[in-house]
PDB file of C-alpha atoms in Angstrom:
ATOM      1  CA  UNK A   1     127.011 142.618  48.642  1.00 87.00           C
ATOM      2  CA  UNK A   2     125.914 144.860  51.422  1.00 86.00           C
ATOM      3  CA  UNK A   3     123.870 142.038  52.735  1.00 92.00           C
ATOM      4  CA  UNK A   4     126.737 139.742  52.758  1.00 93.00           C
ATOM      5  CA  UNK A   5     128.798 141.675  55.211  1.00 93.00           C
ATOM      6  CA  UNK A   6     125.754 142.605  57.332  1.00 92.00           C
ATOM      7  CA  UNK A   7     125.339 138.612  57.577  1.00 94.00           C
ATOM      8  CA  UNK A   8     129.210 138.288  58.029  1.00 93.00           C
ATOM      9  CA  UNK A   9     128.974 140.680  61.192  1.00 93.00           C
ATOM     10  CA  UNK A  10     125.974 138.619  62.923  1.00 92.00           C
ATOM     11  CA  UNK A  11     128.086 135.656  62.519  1.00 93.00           C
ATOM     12  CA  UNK A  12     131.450 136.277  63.798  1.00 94.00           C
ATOM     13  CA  UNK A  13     131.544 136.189  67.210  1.00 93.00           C
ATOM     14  CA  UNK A  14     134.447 138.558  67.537  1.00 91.00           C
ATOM     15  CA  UNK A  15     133.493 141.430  65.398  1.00 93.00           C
ATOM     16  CA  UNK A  16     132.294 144.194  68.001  1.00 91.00           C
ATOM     17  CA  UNK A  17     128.345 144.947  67.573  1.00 86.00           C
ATOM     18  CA  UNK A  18     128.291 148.768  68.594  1.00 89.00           C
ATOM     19  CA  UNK A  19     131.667 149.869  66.811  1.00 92.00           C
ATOM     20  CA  UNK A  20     131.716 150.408  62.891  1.00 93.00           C
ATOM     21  CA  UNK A  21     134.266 148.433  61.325  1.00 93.00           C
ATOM     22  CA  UNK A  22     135.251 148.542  57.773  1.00 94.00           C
ATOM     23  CA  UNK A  23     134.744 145.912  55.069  1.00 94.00           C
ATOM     24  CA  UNK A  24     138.451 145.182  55.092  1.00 95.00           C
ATOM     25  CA  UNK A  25     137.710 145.228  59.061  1.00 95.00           C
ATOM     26  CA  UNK A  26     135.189 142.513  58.328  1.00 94.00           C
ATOM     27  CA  UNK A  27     137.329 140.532  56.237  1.00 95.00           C
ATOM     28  CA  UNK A  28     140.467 140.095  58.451  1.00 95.00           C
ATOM     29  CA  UNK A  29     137.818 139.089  61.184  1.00 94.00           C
ATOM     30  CA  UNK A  30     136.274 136.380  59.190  1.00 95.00           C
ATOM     31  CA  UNK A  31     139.741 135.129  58.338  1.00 95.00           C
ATOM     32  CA  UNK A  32     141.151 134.916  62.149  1.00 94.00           C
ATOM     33  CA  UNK A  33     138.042 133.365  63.124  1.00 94.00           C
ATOM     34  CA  UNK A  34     137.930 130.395  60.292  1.00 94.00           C
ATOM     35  CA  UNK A  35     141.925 130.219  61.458  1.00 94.00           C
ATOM     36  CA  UNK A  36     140.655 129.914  64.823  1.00 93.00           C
ATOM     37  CA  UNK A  37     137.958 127.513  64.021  1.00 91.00           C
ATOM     38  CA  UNK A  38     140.262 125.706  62.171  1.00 91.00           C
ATOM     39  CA  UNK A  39     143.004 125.070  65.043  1.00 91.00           C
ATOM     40  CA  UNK A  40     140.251 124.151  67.603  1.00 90.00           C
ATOM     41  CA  UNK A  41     139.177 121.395  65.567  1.00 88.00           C
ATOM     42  CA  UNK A  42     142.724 120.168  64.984  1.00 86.00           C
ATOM     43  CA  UNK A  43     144.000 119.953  68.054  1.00 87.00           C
ATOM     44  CA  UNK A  44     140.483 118.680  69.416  1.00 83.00           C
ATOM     45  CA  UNK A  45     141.134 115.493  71.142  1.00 81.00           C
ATOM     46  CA  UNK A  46     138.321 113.772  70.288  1.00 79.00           C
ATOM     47  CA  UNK A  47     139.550 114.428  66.693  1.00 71.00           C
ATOM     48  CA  UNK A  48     143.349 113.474  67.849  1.00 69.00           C
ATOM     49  CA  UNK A  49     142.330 110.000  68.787  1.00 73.00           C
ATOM     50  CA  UNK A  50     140.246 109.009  65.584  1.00 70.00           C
ATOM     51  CA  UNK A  51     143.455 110.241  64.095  1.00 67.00           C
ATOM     52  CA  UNK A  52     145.106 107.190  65.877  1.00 69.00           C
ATOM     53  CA  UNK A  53     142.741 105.004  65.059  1.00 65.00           C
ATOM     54  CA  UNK A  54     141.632 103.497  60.909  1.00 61.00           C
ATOM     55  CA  UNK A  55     139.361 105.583  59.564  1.00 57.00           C
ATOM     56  CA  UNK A  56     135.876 104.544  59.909  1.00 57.00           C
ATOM     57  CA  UNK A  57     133.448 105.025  56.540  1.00 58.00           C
ATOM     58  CA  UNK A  58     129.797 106.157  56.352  1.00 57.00           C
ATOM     59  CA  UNK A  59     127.778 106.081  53.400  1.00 58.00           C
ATOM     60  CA  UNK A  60     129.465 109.212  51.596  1.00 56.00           C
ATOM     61  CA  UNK A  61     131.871 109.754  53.678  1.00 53.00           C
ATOM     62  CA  UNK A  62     135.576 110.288  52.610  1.00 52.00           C
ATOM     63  CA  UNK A  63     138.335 108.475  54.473  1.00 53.00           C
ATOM     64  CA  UNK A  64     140.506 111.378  56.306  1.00 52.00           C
ATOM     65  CA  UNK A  65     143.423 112.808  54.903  1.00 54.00           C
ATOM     66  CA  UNK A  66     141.362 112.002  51.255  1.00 52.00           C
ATOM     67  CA  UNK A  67     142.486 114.974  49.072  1.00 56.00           C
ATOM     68  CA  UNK A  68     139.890 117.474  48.133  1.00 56.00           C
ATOM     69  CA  UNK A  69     139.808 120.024  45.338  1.00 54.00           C
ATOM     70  CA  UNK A  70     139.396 123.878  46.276  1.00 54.00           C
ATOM     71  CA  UNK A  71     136.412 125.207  46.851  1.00 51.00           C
ATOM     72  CA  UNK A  72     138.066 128.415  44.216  1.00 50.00           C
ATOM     73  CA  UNK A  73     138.537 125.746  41.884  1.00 49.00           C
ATOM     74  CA  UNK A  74     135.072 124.723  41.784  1.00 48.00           C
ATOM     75  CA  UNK A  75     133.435 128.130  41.921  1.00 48.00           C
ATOM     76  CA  UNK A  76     136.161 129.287  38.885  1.00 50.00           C
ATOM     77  CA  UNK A  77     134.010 130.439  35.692  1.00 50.00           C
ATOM     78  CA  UNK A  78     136.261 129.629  32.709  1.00 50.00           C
ATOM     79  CA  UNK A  79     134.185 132.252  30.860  1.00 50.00           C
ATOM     80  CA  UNK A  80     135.212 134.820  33.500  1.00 47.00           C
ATOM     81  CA  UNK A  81     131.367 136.052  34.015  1.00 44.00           C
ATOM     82  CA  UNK A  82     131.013 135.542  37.347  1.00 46.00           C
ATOM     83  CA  UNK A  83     129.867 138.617  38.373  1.00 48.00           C
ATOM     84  CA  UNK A  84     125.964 138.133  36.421  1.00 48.00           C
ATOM     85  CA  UNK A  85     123.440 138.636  39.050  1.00 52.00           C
ATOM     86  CA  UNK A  86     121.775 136.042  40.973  1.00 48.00           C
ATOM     87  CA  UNK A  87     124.799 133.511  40.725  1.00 44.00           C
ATOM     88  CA  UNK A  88     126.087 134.603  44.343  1.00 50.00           C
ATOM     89  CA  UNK A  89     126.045 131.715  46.418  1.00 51.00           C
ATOM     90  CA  UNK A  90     127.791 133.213  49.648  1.00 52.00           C
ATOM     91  CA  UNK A  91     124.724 134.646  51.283  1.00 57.00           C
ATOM     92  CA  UNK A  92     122.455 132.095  50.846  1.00 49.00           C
TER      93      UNK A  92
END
């Protein structure tokens, strides 16, 4: 799990390199920046106008605004043994 949040810190840009920052530290991080990520591609306006316009389709390719199921939906184990090792995808 260690390795996840190593890998978490190389990829958000706004986690300071040279300070250490807690996993909970981490964690809010990753959150702002997917919020951030997120916004910037909403209000792109590149994105805007193909809002304006039909949707175009591509071989598999969903139309926007098609509804999608949770990715914690997906990744639920109904046997609640999630934890077995080697089943992590995250860090892939």
């Amino acid at each position: 799990m260690n390795d996840c949040y190593s890998r978490l810190r190389k990829l958000v840009p706004t986690i300071p390199p040279n300070k250490r920052v807690s996993k909970v530290e981490i964690l809010q991080h990753v959150i702002d920046y997917i919020l951030d990520l997120q916004l910037a591609l909403e209000t792109h306006p590149a994105l805007l106008r193909q809002q304006q316009q039909p949707p175009a389709l591509h071989p598999g390719s969903c139309p926007v605004g098609t509804p999608r199921t949770p990715l914690t939906a997906l990744n639920t184990d109904p046997a609640g043994s999630v934890n077995k090792p080697g089943d992590s995808i995250l860090c892939r």
